[in-house]
Structure formats: structure tokens, C-alpha cells
Tab-separated table of C-alpha atoms and ligand atoms in Angstrom:
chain	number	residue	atom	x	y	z
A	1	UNK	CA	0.000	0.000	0.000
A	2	UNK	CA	1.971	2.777	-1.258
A	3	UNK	CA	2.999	4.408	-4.280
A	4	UNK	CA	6.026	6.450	-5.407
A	5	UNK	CA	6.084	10.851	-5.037
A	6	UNK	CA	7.909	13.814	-6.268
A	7	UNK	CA	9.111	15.226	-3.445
A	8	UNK	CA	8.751	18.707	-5.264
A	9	UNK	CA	5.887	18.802	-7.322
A	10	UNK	CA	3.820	15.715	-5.453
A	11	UNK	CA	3.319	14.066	-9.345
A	12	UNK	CA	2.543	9.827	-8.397
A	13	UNK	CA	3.600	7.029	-10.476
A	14	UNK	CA	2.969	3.218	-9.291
A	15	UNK	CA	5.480	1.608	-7.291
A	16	UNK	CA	6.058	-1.204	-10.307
A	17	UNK	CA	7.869	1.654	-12.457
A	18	UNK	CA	11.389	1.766	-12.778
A	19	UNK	CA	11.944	5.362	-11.926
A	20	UNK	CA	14.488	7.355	-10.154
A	21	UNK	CA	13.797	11.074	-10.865
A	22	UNK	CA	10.389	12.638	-11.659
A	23	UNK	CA	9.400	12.546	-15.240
A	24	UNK	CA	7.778	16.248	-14.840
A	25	UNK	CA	10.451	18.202	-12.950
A	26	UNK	CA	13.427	15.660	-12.787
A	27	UNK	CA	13.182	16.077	-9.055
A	28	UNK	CA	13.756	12.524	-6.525
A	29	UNK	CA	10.768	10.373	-5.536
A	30	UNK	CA	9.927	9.129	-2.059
A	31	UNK	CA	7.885	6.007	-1.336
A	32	UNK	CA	4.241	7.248	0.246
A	33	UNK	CA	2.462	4.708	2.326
A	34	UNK	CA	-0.949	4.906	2.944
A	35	UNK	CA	-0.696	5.210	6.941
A	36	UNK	CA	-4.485	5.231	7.845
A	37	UNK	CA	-4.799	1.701	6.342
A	38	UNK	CA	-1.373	-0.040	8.132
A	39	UNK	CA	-1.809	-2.991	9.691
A	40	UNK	CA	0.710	-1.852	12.066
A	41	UNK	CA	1.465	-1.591	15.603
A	42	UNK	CA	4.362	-1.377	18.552
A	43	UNK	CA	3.258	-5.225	19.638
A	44	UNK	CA	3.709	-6.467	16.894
A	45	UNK	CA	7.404	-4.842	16.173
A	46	UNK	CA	8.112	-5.366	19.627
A	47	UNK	CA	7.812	-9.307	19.669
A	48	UNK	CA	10.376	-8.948	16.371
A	49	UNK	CA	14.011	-8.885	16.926
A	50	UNK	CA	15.582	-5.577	16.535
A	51	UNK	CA	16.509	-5.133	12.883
A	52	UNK	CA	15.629	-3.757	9.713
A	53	UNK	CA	12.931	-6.629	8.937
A	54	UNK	CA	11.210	-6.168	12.455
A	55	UNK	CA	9.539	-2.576	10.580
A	56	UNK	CA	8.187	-4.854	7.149
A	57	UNK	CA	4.800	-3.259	7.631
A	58	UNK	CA	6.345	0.570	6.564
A	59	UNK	CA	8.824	-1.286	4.163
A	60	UNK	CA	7.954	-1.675	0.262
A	61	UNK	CA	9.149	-5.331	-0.064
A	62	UNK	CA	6.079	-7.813	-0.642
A	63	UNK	CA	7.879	-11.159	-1.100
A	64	UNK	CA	11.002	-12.848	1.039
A	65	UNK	CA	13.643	-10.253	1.770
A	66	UNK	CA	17.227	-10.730	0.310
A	67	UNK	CA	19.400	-10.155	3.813
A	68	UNK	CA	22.465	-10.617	5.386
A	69	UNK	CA	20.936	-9.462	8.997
A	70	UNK	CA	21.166	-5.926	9.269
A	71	UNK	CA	20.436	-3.838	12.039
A	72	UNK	CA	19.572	-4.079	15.234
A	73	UNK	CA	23.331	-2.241	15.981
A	74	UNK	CA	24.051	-1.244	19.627
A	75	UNK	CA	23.246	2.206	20.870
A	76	UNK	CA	25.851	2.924	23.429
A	77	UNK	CA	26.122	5.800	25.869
A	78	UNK	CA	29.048	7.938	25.450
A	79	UNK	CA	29.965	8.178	29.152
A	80	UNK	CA	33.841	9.645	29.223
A	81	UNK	CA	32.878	11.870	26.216
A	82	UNK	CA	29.669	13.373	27.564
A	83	UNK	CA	31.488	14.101	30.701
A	84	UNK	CA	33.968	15.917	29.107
A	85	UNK	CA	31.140	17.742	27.371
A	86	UNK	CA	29.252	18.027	29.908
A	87	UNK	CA	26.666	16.166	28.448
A	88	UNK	CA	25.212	13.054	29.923
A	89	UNK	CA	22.998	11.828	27.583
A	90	UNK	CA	25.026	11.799	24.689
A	91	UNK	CA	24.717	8.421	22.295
A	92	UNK	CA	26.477	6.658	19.553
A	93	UNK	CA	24.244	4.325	17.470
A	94	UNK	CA	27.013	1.865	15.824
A	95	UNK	CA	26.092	1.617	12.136
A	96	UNK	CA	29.560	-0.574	11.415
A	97	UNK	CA	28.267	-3.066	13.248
A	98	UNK	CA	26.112	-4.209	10.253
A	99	UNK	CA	27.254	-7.176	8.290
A	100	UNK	CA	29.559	-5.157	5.764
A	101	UNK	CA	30.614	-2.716	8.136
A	102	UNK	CA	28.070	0.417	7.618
A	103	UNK	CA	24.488	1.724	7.293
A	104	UNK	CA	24.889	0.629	3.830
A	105	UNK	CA	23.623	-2.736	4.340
A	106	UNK	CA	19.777	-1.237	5.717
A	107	UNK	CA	19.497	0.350	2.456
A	108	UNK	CA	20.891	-2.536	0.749
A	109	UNK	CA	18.825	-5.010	2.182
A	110	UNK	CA	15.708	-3.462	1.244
A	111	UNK	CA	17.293	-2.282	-2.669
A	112	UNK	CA	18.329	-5.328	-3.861
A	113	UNK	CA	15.073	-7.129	-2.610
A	114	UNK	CA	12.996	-4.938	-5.000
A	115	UNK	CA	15.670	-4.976	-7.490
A	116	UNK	CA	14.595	-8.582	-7.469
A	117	UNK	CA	10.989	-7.809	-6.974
A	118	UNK	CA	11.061	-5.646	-9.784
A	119	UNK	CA	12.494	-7.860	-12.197
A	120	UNK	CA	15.715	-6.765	-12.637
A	121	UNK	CA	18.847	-8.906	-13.668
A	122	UNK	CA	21.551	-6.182	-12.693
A	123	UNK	CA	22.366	-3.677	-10.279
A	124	UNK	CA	25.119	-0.792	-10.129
A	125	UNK	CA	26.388	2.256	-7.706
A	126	UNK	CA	28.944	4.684	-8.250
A	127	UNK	CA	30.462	4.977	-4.777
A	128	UNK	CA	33.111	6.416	-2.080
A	129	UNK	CA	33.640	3.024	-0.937
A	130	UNK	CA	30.478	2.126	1.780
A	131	UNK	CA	28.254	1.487	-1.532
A	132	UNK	CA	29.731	-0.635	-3.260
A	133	UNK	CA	30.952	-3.059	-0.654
A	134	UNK	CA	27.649	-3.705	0.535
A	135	UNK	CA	26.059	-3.271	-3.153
A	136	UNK	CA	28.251	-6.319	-4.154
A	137	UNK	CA	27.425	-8.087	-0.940
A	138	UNK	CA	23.984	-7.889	-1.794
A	139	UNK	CA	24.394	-8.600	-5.361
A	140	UNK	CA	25.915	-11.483	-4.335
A	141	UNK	CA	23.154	-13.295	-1.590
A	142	UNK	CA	20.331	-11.953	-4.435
A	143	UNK	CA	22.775	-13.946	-6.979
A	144	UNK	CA	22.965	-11.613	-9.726
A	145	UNK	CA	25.745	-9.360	-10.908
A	146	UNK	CA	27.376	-6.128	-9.589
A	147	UNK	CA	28.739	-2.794	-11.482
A	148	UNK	CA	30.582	-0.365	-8.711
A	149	UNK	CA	31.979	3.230	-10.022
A	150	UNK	CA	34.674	4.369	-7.882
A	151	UNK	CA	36.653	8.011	-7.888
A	152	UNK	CA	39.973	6.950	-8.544
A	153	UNK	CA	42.609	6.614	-5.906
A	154	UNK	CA	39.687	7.991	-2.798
A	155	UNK	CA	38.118	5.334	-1.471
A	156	UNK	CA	39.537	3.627	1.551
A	157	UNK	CA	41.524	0.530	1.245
A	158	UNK	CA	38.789	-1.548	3.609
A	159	UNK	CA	35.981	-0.751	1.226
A	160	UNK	CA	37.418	-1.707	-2.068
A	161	UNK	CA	38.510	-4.665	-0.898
A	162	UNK	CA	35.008	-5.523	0.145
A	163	UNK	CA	33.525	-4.711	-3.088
A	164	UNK	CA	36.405	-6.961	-5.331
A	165	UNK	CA	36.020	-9.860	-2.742
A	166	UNK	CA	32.416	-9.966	-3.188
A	167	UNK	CA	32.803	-10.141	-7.053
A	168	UNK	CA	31.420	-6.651	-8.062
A	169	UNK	CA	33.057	-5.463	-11.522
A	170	UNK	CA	34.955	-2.548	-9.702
A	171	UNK	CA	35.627	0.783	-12.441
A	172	UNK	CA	37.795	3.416	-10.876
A	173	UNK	CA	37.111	6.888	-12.932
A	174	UNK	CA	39.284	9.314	-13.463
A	175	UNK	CA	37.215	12.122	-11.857
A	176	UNK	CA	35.116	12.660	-8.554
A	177	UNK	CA	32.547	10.391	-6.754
A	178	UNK	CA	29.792	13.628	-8.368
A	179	UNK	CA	30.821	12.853	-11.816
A	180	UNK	CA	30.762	8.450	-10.727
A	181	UNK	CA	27.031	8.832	-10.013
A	182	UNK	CA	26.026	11.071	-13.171
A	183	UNK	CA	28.157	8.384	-15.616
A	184	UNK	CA	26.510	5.478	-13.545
A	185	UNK	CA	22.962	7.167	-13.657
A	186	UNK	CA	22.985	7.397	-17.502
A	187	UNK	CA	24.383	3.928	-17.863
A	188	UNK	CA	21.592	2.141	-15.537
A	189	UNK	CA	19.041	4.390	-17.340
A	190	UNK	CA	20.454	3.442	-21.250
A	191	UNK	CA	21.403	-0.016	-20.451
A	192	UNK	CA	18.739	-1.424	-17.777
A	193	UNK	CA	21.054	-2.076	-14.728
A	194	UNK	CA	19.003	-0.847	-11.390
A	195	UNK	CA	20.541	2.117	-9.565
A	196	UNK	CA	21.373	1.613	-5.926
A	197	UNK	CA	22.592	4.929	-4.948
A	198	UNK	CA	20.696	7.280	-2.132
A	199	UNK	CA	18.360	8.811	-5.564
A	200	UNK	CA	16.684	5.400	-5.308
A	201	UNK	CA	13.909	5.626	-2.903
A	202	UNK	CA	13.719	2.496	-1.899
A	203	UNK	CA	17.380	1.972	-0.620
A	204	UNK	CA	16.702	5.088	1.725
A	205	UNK	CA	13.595	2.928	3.103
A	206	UNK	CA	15.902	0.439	4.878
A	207	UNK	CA	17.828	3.493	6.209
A	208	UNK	CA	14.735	5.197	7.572
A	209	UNK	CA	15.043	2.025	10.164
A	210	UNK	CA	18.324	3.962	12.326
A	211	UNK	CA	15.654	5.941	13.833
A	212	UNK	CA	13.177	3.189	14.276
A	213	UNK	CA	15.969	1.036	15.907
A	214	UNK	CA	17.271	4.345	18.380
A	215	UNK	CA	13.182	4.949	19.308
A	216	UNK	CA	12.894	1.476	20.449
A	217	UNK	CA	16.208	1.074	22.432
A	218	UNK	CA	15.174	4.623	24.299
A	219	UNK	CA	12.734	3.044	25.209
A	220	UNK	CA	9.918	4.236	22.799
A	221	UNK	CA	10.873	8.212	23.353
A	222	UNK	CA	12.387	10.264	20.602
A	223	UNK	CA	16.027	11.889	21.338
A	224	UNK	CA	16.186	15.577	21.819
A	225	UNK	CA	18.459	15.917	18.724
A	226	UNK	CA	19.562	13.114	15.790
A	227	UNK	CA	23.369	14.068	14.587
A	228	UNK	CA	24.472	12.691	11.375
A	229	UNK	CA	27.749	12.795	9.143
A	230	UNK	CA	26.369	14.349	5.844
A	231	UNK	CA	27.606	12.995	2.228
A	232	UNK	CA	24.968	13.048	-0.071
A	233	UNK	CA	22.365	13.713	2.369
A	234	UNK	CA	20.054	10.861	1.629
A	235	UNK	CA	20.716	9.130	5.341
A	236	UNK	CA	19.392	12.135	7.210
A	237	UNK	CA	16.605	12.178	4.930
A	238	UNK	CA	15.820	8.757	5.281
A	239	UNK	CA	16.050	9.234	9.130
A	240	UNK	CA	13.871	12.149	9.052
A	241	UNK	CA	11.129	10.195	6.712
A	242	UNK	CA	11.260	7.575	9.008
A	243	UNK	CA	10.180	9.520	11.999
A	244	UNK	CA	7.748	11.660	10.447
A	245	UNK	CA	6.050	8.467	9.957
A	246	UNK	CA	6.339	7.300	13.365
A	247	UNK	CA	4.746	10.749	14.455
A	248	UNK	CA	1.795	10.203	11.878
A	249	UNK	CA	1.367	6.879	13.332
A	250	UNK	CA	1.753	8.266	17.164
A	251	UNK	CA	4.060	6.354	17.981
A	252	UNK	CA	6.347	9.204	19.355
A	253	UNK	CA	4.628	12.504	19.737
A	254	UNK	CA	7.555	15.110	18.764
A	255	UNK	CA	10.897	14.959	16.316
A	256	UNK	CA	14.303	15.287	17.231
A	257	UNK	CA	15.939	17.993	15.653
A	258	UNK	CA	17.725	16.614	13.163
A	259	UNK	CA	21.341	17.856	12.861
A	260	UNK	CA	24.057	17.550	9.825
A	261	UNK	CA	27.742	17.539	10.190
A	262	UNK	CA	29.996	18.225	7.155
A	263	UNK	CA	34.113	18.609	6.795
A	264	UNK	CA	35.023	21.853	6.411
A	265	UNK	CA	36.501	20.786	2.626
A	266	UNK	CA	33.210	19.914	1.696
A	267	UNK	CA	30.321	21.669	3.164
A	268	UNK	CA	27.667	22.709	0.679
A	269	UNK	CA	24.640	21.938	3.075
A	270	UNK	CA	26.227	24.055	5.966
A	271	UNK	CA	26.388	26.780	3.760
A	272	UNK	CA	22.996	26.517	2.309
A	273	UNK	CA	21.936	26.709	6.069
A	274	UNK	CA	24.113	29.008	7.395
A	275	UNK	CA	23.332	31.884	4.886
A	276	UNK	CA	19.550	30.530	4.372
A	277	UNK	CA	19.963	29.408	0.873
A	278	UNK	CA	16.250	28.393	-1.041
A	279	UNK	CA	18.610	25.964	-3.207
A	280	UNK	CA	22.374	24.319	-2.474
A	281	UNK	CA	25.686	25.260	-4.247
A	282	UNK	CA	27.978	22.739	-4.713
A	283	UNK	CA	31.258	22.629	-4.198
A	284	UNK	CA	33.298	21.706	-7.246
A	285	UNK	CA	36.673	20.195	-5.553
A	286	UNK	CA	35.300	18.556	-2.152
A	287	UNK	CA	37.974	17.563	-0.349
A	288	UNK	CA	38.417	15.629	3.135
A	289	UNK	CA	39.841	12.774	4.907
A	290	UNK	CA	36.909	11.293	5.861
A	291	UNK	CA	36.079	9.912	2.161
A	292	UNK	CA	32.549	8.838	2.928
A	293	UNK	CA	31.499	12.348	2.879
A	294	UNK	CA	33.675	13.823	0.178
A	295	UNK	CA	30.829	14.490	-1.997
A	296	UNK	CA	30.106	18.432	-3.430
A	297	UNK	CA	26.895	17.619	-5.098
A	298	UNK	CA	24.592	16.002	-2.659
A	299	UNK	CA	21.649	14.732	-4.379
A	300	UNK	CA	19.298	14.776	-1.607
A	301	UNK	CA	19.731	17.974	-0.359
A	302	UNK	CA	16.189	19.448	-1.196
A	303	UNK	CA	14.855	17.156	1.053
A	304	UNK	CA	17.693	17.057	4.064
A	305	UNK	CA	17.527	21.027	4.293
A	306	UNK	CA	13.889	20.450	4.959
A	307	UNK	CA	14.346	18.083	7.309
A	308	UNK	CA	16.752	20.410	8.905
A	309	UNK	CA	14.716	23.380	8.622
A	310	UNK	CA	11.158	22.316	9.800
A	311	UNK	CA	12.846	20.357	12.916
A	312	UNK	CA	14.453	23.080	14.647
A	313	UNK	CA	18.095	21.200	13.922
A	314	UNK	CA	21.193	22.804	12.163
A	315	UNK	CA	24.483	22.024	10.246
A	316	UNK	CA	28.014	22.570	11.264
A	317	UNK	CA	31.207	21.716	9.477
A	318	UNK	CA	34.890	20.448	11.710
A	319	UNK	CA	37.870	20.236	10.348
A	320	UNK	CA	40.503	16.801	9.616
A	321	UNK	CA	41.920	17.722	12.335
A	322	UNK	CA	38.801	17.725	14.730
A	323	UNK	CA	37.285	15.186	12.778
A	324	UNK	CA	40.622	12.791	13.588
A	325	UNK	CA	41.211	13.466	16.749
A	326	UNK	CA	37.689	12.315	17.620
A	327	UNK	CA	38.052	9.424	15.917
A	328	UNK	CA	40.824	8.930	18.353
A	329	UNK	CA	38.759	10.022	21.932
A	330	UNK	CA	36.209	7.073	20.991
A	331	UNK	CA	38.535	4.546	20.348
A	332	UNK	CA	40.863	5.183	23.423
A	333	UNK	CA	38.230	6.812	25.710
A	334	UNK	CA	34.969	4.794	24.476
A	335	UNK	CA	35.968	1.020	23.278
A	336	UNK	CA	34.359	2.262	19.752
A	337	UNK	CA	35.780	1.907	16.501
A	338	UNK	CA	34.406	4.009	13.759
A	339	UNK	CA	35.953	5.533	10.377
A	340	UNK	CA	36.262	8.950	10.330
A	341	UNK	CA	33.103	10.163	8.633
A	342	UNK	CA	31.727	8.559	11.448
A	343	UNK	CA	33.138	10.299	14.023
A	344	UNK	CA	32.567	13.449	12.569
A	345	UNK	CA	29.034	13.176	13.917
A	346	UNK	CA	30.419	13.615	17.261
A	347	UNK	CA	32.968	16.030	16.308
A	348	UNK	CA	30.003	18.390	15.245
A	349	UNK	CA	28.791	17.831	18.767
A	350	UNK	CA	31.608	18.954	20.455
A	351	UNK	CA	31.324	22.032	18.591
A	352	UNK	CA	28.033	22.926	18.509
A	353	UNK	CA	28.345	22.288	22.916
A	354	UNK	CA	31.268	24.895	22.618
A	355	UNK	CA	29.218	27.433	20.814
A	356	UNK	CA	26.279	27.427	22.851
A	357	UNK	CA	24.069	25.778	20.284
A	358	UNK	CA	23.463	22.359	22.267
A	359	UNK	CA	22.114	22.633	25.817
A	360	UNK	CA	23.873	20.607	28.442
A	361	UNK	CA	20.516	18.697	29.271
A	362	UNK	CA	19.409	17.761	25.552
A	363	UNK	CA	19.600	13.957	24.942
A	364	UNK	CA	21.350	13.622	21.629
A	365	UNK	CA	22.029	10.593	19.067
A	366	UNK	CA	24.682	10.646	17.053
A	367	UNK	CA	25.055	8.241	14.462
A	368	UNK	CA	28.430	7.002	14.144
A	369	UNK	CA	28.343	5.533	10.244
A	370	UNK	CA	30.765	2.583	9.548
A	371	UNK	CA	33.731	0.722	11.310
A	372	UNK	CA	37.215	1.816	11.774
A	373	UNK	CA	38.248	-1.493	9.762
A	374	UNK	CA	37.422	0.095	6.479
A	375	UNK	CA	40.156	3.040	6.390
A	376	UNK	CA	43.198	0.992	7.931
A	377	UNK	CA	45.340	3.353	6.251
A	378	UNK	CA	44.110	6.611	7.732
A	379	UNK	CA	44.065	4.476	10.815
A	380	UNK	CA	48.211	3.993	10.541
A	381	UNK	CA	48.988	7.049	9.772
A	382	UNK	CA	47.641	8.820	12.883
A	383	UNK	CA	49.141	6.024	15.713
A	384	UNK	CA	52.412	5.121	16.064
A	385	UNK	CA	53.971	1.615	14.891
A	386	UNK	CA	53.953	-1.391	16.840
A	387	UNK	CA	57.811	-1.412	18.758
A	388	UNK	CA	59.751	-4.803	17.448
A	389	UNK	CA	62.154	-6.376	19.803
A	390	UNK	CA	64.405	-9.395	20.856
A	391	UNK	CA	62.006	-12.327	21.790
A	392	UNK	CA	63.316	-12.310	25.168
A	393	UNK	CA	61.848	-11.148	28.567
A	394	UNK	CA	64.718	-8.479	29.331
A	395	UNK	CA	64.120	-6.911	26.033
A	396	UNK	CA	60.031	-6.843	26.378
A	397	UNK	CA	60.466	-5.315	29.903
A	398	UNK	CA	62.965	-2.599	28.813
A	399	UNK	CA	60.287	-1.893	26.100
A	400	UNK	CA	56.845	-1.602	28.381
A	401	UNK	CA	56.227	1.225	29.604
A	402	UNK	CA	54.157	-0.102	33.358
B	501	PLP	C1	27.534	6.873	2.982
B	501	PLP	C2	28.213	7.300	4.216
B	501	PLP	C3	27.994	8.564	4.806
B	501	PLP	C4	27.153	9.611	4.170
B	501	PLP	O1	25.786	9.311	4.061
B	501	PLP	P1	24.872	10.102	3.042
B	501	PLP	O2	23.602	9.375	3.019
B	501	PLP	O3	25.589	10.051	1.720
B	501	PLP	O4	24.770	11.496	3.535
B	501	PLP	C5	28.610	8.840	5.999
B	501	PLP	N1	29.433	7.950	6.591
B	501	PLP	C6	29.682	6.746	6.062
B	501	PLP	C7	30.612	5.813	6.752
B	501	PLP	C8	29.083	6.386	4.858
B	501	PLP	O5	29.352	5.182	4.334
B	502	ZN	ZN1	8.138	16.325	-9.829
């Protein structure tokens, strides 16, 4: 019971076509359920297990699901950090705990089942690196083969190993991950592979389920404020959906404000916010170490400025440096691992604390986006190397530092 909508100009088409963009204004489409007729409710999620399948009802798949078990990732207080912030009810919900590593997989999961659904013998992305590995892990439990377009020489090590393992045909370009998704747009469009990237509304269905998943581990309560790293936009928009549907449903009776976090080499949204921009610029050279957001052309940003806007949230960009260093506090203060996209979640929190824009009492989720096993290399570069000695005791105790 739904059916596909321009999110700009509200034109329908039935959820059978195989659509990305509206065919009046070229605009994205969103899948629309019809809420008042749901056979839905909390009991029934509740006796589920916490994952992306547990929410079917507000999910387009029909048939048997193509999944690796995704979701149901830990949401774990950030107790050493929020004191440091002063902030004790600060969150990290662990998106590289899913199967390959990132949020990825909930879109996945859900993509590749109507790819299937739908008919369709192929799939493709054009990708910083999160995409494709769990595209081609997908590709390969649905059985059917795998096109990944890749920026050359910017994706993390981690990642394109993922996607080559998995059997994807793996195409680095000579050009940004912008001009990846335009090449691999007009190819799935002229040659009939489906398009997994965030402009296909069902991948950002599966995604919508992060802010399911953080509702029901707060114990049915909303968070004060949702902070996510911002690439192409389409996850806080997918969170956003999600929870506007859970209010229509009243299931949780306000929305958080939802909050973006860009690198400072590559911050189109923040700008649109900052100086109240109807419409984003992009940036024509992003640049950052944190490669999962190195995107200057965010295709969902029509929708993730609204989300921003009508929630009371905001958007703030940190640097490498901040972005790096709190990759470091929440692997050596917090047990958890994330890349550093991920962590620039909660580098935007310690900002927006230190200019007054958080209050000290808010409870906020930050979404920390995919593991620290996917960049090794950016990983190595910041710590030091491991010390080799002598295999004897004298030489291991001269080395320790205790
Ligand atoms: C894809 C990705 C992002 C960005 O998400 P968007 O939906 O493109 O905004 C952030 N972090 C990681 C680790 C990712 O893989
Ligand atoms: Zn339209």
C-alpha cells in the first residue's frame, strides 16, 4: 500500500515503475504509504528482533527479503565523552556493526530485494567506498551481478577490498565520486542495470530504520536531537522520513531535531543553512579525509535542508583535524571503533556544545556511520607503529612502559 512521489511537485507514479527522478520536474521520488490503512502496531514490532525486517509493515518489499541481517546495531552511551562535554545523555548508534561494516547494508537489504521484486537482472552504484561493498554483498546473496563506479585513488583501502572480494566489476574513474554517479545514472538508465545509490527511494527505506531502531532502544521516546555525518544527504533524509512516519502513526509525539555535520573541505549543506539558501551550491573540488562524505553535489539535499529546517536542527562543518582526533577520543576513551566520517558526527557535537548551540541537558544521538576497519590506512597514519624487539623477557620489559 503505497505508491512512489515527487518530493517537489507531489506528481505519483505506481510503485512497479522503474523510476528514479520525476518525469515532470526531474526532481527525486519518495515512497508514500498509505498510513491510515497499516496494519501496524508497537506489539507487533516489539515481539520482532531488533533489525531492519522487524519494521516490514512501513517497508515496500512484498515477497522474502534478500538479507544478510542488518540492524539491530548497539546504541551505546558515550559516558567519558559526555562528561567531558558536559553532556550526559550523549549516544552513539554503531552503524559498522552491520554485516559489511556500515548503514549501507539497511538500504541494501531493502534495494536489492525490489531490485529482485522488480524484475531486474543487474544492479550498479557509483560509490566512495560504503556502496559498493555492501552493493556487491547484496548482489551477491540476491545472486545476480554487480557494477561499482569508484573516484579513482579515494576510497579507503577496507571498502574496495570488500567490493572486489564480493565479485562486483569494480571501475575506478578518473574524476570525482559527483561525476561516478552522473556516468553510472545514464548507464543504468540506457542499459537497464538498477541504480542503488541514495536517488533510489527504496534503498533510503531500509535506512529510515536507524531511527526506528534508536526509538525502540530509548525506550519508545524520541532523542532531543539526531546528529548525522552528511555525504549526499540521503541518510538524514531517510532518518527524518522515518520519523515523520512514526509521528503520523503516534508512535512518538515530537521529532528530534535533526542535525548535519559536514568537513570543512566539503560543506555545501552548511552553507545553504548558514546563509539561508532556497537551493544548495555545490562545491566543485570537495575535499576531506573522511572519504565517505567527500561528496560536493549532494543529491538529496532538497529534502535534508527540509528536514533540517522544519525540525528546529542545524548544520556545522569540523575540520581533519577535529574530525581525527575524535576518531581517536572514541577509540581510546569509548571502546568504539568508527571511520572517520563517522566520528565526525560527534565532532560536530563537540562544537556545537562549545558554541552554545546544544544545551547541556538535551539527549542527543549521534550516528556514528561505519567501522574503523574500512580506512586501515588513515588508521596507521595517525598512531604510532607497533615497537619490534628481541624475543626475550629483558628486552620486552625494557620496552613496556608499566
Ligand atoms: C555513505 C556514508 C555517509 C554519508 O551518508 P549520506 O547518506 O551520503 O549522507 C557517511 N558515513 C559513512 C561511513 C558512509 O558510508
Ligand atoms: Zn516532480
Amino acid at each position: 500500500m503505497y505508491r512512489l512521489v515527487c518530493v517537489h511537485c507531489a506528481a505519483t507514479y505506481a510503485p512497479e515503475e522503474i523510476i528514479y527522478t520525476c518525469a515532470r520536474c526531474g526532481h527525486l521520488l519518495a515512497a508514500e504509504y498509505d498510513l491510515e490503512t497499516l496494519d501496524v502496531s508497537r506489539e507487533t514490532w516489539n515481539r520482532r528482533p531488533l533489525a531492519v525486517w522487524r519494521y516490514r509493515e512501513l517497508l515496500p518489499v512484498r515477497g522474502g527479503p534478500v538479507t544478510l541481517q542488518e540492524g539491530g546495531t548497539p546504541l551505546y552511551r558515550l559516558t567519558r565523552i559526555g562528561e567531558e562535554l558536559g553532556l550526559s545523555g550523549l549516544y552513539a548508534k554503531h552503524e559498522g556493526m552491520n554485516p559489511t561494516g556500515s548503514f549501507k547494508d539497511r538500504g541494501m537489504t531493502v534495494g536489492v530485494s525490489m531490485a529482485r521484486e522488480l524484475g531486474m537482472r543487474s544492479v550498479a552504484c557509483a560509490s566512495t567506498g560504503n556502496t559498493s561493498a555492501s552493493l556487491a554483498a547484496y548482489a551477491a546473496a540476491a545472486g545476480i551481478p554487480c557494477v561499482v563506479l569508484l573516484p579513482a585513488g579515494k576510497v579507503a583501502l577496507g571498502k574496495v577490498a570488500q567490493a572486489l572480494m564480493h565479485g562486483a566489476q569494480v571501475i575506478s574513474i578518473r574524476g570525482n565520486f559527483d561525476r561516478a554517479l552522473e556516468m553510472v545514472h545514464e548507464l543504468c538508465v540506457s542499459h537497464g542495470l538498477y541504480l542503488l545509490n541514495s536517488v533510489n527511494p527504496y534503498r533510503l527505506e531500509g535506512q529510515k530504520t536507524i531511527g526506528f531502531e534508536v526509538i525502540d532502544q530509548l525506550g519508545g521516546e524520541a532523542p532531543d536531537r539526531m546528529v548525522l555525518p552528511v555525504g549526499n544527504a540521503g541518510n538524514i533524509s531517510a532518518v527524518h522520513k522515518g520519523l515523520r512516519e512514526l509521528t503520523a502513526l503516534g508512535f512518538v509525539d515530537r521529532m528530534p531535531m535533526m542535525t548535519g555535520v559536514q568537513a570543512e573541505g566539503s560543506r555545501p549543506v552548511v552553507n545553504a543553512v548558514e546563509q539561508n539558501l532556497p537551493e544548495l551550491i555545490p562545491e566543485p573540488n570537495p575535499e576531506t579525509v573522511a572519504t565517505a562524505i567527500r561528496i560536493g553535489a549532494p543529491v538529496n539535499a532538497e529534502k535534508a535542508l527540509a528536514a533540517i529546517r522544519t525540525t528546529g536542527g542545524t548544520a556545522i562543518s569540523v575540520t581533519d583535524d577535529e574530525i581525527l582526533a575524535m576518531q581517536r577520543d572514541l577509540a581510546r576513551k569509548e571502546g568504539i571503533g568508527v571511520e572517520p566520517a563517522s566520528a565526525a558526527s560527534v565532532a560536530g557535537v563537540r562544537k556545537l556544545i562549545d558554541a552554545g548551540v546544544i544545551d547541556r541537558d538535551e539527549q542527543v544521538v549521534c550516528v556514528v556511520t561505519g567501522h574503523l576497519l574500512k580506512d586501515p590506512e588513515t588508521v596507521v597514519r595517525q598512531c604510532k607503529p607497533p615497537l619490534e624487539i628481541d624475543a626475550d623477557l629483558q628486552s620486552l620489559l625494557s620496552a613496556l612502559r608499566l
